[in-house]
Amino acid sequence: MADLLLETRNLTKRFGGLLAVSNLDFHVERGSIASLIGPNGAGKTTVFNVITGIYRPDEGSVWFDGRDISGMKPHAVAALGIGRTFQTLRLFGTLSCLENVMASRHSRSRAGVIASILGTPGQRREERDIQAEAERRLRQVGLWEQRHATARSLSYGEQRLLEIARALALDPKLLVLDEPAAGLNPQETEELVGLIRSVRDEGITVLLIEHDMDLVMEVSDRITVLDNGRKIGEGTPEEVQNNPRVIEAYLGRDEDDDDGAA
Amino acid sequence: MNRPLARWIVYALLAAVLIAFPHIASRYWTDVAVFFGIYVILGLSLNLILGEVGLFNMGHAAFFAIGAYTTAILSTQYGVPLVWLFPLSGIVAALFAYLVTRPIIHLRGDYLLIVTIGLNEIVRIALVNNPWGLTGGPNGLLVLDRFTVFGWSARTPQDFYYLVWGFVVLVVIALVRLQNSRIGRAWNYVREDEIAASAMGIDVRWAKSLAFTLGAGLAGAAGTLYAAKIRIISPDSFTFSESVTLFSIVVLGGLGSIPGVIVAAGALMVLPEIFRDFLEYRMLVFGAAMIVMMIFRPQGLWPSRRWVRELEAETGPGPGDGPPRPASSPAKAAGGDA
């Protein structure tokens, strides 16, 4: 059996009468790049929100790195090593890029109120480390020059990169990207592919939701396809592309045009 | 190289003015300065909650009252020296805040605002009702003890001036350091976006609860200074309008801005003294000034560096278009793409 970093078992999430995710079993192998795809409203982002603790599963469980994390609070899930980005950007708009990225070092540092007020040597060292680590991640995504600019003054593409830098500063075992290519131009998308691969080469497992099929097929080791909250197919990019259920549910409908364009 | 030097010169000048003031000013103005200092501490304590974390607390006078009454009760009934009560009142107020905010800490914006107003009223009415004969009802309590440290006791306005402003200096240093620490940043992340903050590993409940506890503790300690100075503590000093005044100090000064809070506390405490002759009109003028401020300078008298950076970012690329608004990022993003 492969080494699984993330696994959902019988995962079900309802919103009132709406069944958003139904009996979902899916997994992500350690060190791989996995994708979750499906038409709009298929329940992909709901799965992400359950994994990262923003929603509580109604049934089933989520296992991460050998632990049952279902129902854990988001901050505890993050501290365990799941870093994420958001489909609709959620940056700390009025803070600088550097401060945005430093946020993820919070759970990796310890200084309390007294140590911070007294400015103990340990606290000062920790602050320097926090800043150095944040700067390293900004450099990695190519935003070091803009480190003192406010997050909201960046272009849309840069804001997407800043979210990735912020998630990476957590030193995650799993990086969860919710539509990272949305709104990016072809050149930016190409750079994103390079970044995702370099992150994987660093030993970080990547899970992404994406509408850009070229990107998904190019970068993924394994793809899971959702439709109406159910898994309708999974496998390598070739297997998924040739799966008749996937073609029928996903490619054979009106969304066809959307997928190509997005 | 010049900037740090200039900064130290400013600090030295401020320190000189601070030390010299009671020698130059009359007893009356020294007294005004004492209350100004107490309100600086109160404003800064509310700023932790309202400015740093963005929690709408409009019942802050309740924590101030807890501190002042803890001081008065323990001093008159049990003869505890005021110097011990100074930290103790802070701890009692902090503990009180920690417990009462536990069930309400998750509330947002206007809901929290209403609950804290209720909290303020409950505390005030409890004090009026004289539970177990402890609070002296509407008449309040008389504090007879003097604030004595190592044989030196505060008697004259000048003594109180040094006591209060000495504490203000310590508080400001502590708060500046806290602002620039992982804790201060965590508060700001929570204020900006709770969901993003928690997804980055920050325990939102912890951050909010800590701000409330520390802010209330500081207000409680200010309560001891107030009790020692004014000597008669009654529920009238801790009404809802007191909370509104504190709220105004933080908003007027600039949310999250330490110098802003000091300037605004000065404006609210000192200007009414200068315009004493216009007693009847001063609230009118004050109200009008507040409205004008909120329209033309919503970021406050002395905005925090975040706002300053914001202004630079706004005026940098394109033509500056009036006061900054809490704009959503898509507007900016659209501009960036074009």
Short mmCIF file of N, CA, C and O in Angstrom, two decimals, chain B residues 4-46:
data_model
loop_
_atom_site.label_atom_id
_atom_site.label_comp_id
_atom_site.label_asym_id
_atom_site.label_seq_id
_atom_site.Cartn_x
_atom_site.Cartn_y
_atom_site.Cartn_z
N PRO B 4 17.07 57.75 13.16
CA PRO B 4 17.07 57.34 14.58
C PRO B 4 17.50 58.49 15.49
O PRO B 4 16.93 58.66 16.58
N LEU B 5 18.47 59.28 15.02
CA LEU B 5 18.95 60.41 15.82
C LEU B 5 17.80 61.40 16.07
O LEU B 5 17.54 61.80 17.20
N ALA B 6 17.10 61.73 14.98
CA ALA B 6 15.97 62.66 15.10
C ALA B 6 14.94 62.11 16.07
O ALA B 6 14.36 62.83 16.88
N ARG B 7 14.74 60.80 15.99
CA ARG B 7 13.75 60.17 16.86
C ARG B 7 14.16 60.31 18.33
O ARG B 7 13.33 60.65 19.17
N TRP B 8 15.45 60.09 18.61
CA TRP B 8 15.90 60.20 19.99
C TRP B 8 15.79 61.63 20.49
O TRP B 8 15.50 61.86 21.67
N ILE B 9 16.03 62.59 19.58
CA ILE B 9 15.89 63.99 20.01
C ILE B 9 14.43 64.27 20.39
O ILE B 9 14.15 64.89 21.41
N VAL B 10 13.50 63.75 19.58
CA VAL B 10 12.08 63.94 19.88
C VAL B 10 11.73 63.30 21.23
O VAL B 10 11.06 63.90 22.07
N TYR B 11 12.24 62.07 21.45
CA TYR B 11 11.97 61.39 22.72
C TYR B 11 12.52 62.21 23.90
O TYR B 11 11.85 62.35 24.93
N ALA B 12 13.74 62.72 23.74
CA ALA B 12 14.37 63.49 24.82
C ALA B 12 13.54 64.74 25.12
O ALA B 12 13.32 65.09 26.28
N LEU B 13 13.07 65.41 24.06
CA LEU B 13 12.26 66.61 24.24
C LEU B 13 10.96 66.28 24.97
O LEU B 13 10.56 66.97 25.91
N LEU B 14 10.33 65.19 24.53
CA LEU B 14 9.08 64.76 25.17
C LEU B 14 9.31 64.48 26.65
O LEU B 14 8.53 64.89 27.50
N ALA B 15 10.40 63.76 26.94
CA ALA B 15 10.71 63.42 28.34
C ALA B 15 10.93 64.69 29.15
O ALA B 15 10.42 64.81 30.28
N ALA B 16 11.64 65.66 28.57
CA ALA B 16 11.91 66.91 29.28
C ALA B 16 10.61 67.64 29.59
O ALA B 16 10.38 68.10 30.71
N VAL B 17 9.71 67.72 28.59
CA VAL B 17 8.43 68.39 28.80
C VAL B 17 7.62 67.66 29.88
O VAL B 17 7.05 68.27 30.78
N LEU B 18 7.63 66.32 29.78
CA LEU B 18 6.88 65.50 30.72
C LEU B 18 7.35 65.73 32.15
O LEU B 18 6.55 65.87 33.07
N ILE B 19 8.68 65.81 32.33
CA ILE B 19 9.24 65.97 33.68
C ILE B 19 9.02 67.40 34.18
O ILE B 19 8.68 67.62 35.33
N ALA B 20 9.19 68.36 33.27
CA ALA B 20 9.15 69.76 33.70
C ALA B 20 7.73 70.26 33.93
O ALA B 20 7.52 71.17 34.73
N PHE B 21 6.75 69.65 33.25
CA PHE B 21 5.40 70.21 33.24
C PHE B 21 4.85 70.62 34.61
O PHE B 21 4.44 71.76 34.79
N PRO B 22 4.85 69.72 35.62
CA PRO B 22 4.23 70.13 36.90
C PRO B 22 4.97 71.26 37.60
O PRO B 22 4.40 71.92 38.48
N HIS B 23 6.24 71.49 37.23
CA HIS B 23 6.97 72.61 37.84
C HIS B 23 6.57 73.93 37.21
O HIS B 23 6.67 74.98 37.82
N ILE B 24 6.14 73.86 35.95
CA ILE B 24 5.77 75.08 35.24
C ILE B 24 4.28 75.37 35.43
O ILE B 24 3.89 76.50 35.71
N ALA B 25 3.47 74.30 35.32
CA ALA B 25 2.03 74.50 35.32
C ALA B 25 1.49 74.69 36.74
O ALA B 25 2.13 74.32 37.71
N SER B 26 0.26 75.26 36.79
CA SER B 26 -0.39 75.46 38.08
C SER B 26 -0.90 74.13 38.62
O SER B 26 -0.90 73.11 37.92
N ARG B 27 -1.32 74.12 39.87
CA ARG B 27 -1.88 72.90 40.46
C ARG B 27 -3.08 72.43 39.66
O ARG B 27 -3.28 71.24 39.45
N TYR B 28 -3.86 73.40 39.22
CA TYR B 28 -5.07 73.07 38.47
C TYR B 28 -4.73 72.29 37.20
O TYR B 28 -5.30 71.24 36.92
N TRP B 29 -3.77 72.83 36.44
CA TRP B 29 -3.43 72.17 35.18
C TRP B 29 -2.68 70.86 35.41
O TRP B 29 -2.78 69.93 34.60
N THR B 30 -1.98 70.79 36.53
CA THR B 30 -1.34 69.51 36.86
C THR B 30 -2.40 68.46 37.13
O THR B 30 -2.28 67.31 36.69
N ASP B 31 -3.46 68.88 37.80
CA ASP B 31 -4.59 67.97 38.04
C ASP B 31 -5.22 67.51 36.73
O ASP B 31 -5.54 66.33 36.56
N VAL B 32 -5.40 68.45 35.82
CA VAL B 32 -5.95 68.09 34.51
C VAL B 32 -5.05 67.05 33.85
O VAL B 32 -5.51 66.06 33.27
N ALA B 33 -3.74 67.27 33.97
CA ALA B 33 -2.78 66.35 33.36
C ALA B 33 -2.86 64.96 33.98
O ALA B 33 -2.63 63.96 33.30
N VAL B 34 -3.18 64.90 35.28
CA VAL B 34 -3.31 63.60 35.95
C VAL B 34 -4.47 62.82 35.33
O VAL B 34 -4.33 61.65 34.96
N PHE B 35 -5.62 63.51 35.16
CA PHE B 35 -6.77 62.81 34.56
C PHE B 35 -6.51 62.48 33.09
O PHE B 35 -6.93 61.43 32.61
N PHE B 36 -5.82 63.38 32.42
CA PHE B 36 -5.40 63.12 31.04
C PHE B 36 -4.61 61.80 31.01
O PHE B 36 -4.91 60.90 30.20
N GLY B 37 -3.65 61.65 31.92
CA GLY B 37 -2.83 60.42 31.96
C GLY B 37 -3.67 59.18 32.21
O GLY B 37 -3.47 58.15 31.56
N ILE B 38 -4.63 59.29 33.14
CA ILE B 38 -5.49 58.13 33.43
C ILE B 38 -6.29 57.74 32.18
O ILE B 38 -6.45 56.57 31.86
N TYR B 39 -6.75 58.77 31.47
CA TYR B 39 -7.52 58.47 30.25
C TYR B 39 -6.64 57.93 29.13
O TYR B 39 -7.11 57.17 28.29
N VAL B 40 -5.36 58.31 29.13
CA VAL B 40 -4.44 57.71 28.16
C VAL B 40 -4.36 56.20 28.41
O VAL B 40 -4.46 55.39 27.49
N ILE B 41 -4.21 55.84 29.70
CA ILE B 41 -4.12 54.41 30.02
C ILE B 41 -5.41 53.70 29.65
O ILE B 41 -5.40 52.62 29.04
N LEU B 42 -6.54 54.32 29.96
CA LEU B 42 -7.83 53.70 29.62
C LEU B 42 -7.98 53.57 28.10
O LEU B 42 -8.42 52.54 27.60
N GLY B 43 -7.61 54.63 27.39
CA GLY B 43 -7.71 54.61 25.93
C GLY B 43 -6.83 53.52 25.35
O GLY B 43 -7.25 52.75 24.48
N LEU B 44 -5.60 53.43 25.85
CA LEU B 44 -4.68 52.41 25.35
C LEU B 44 -5.19 51.00 25.67
O LEU B 44 -5.02 50.07 24.89
N SER B 45 -5.82 50.87 26.83
CA SER B 45 -6.32 49.54 27.20
C SER B 45 -7.47 49.13 26.28
O SER B 45 -7.56 47.98 25.87
N LEU B 46 -8.32 50.09 25.93
CA LEU B 46 -9.41 49.76 24.99
C LEU B 46 -8.85 49.56 23.59
O LEU B 46 -9.37 48.75 22.82
#
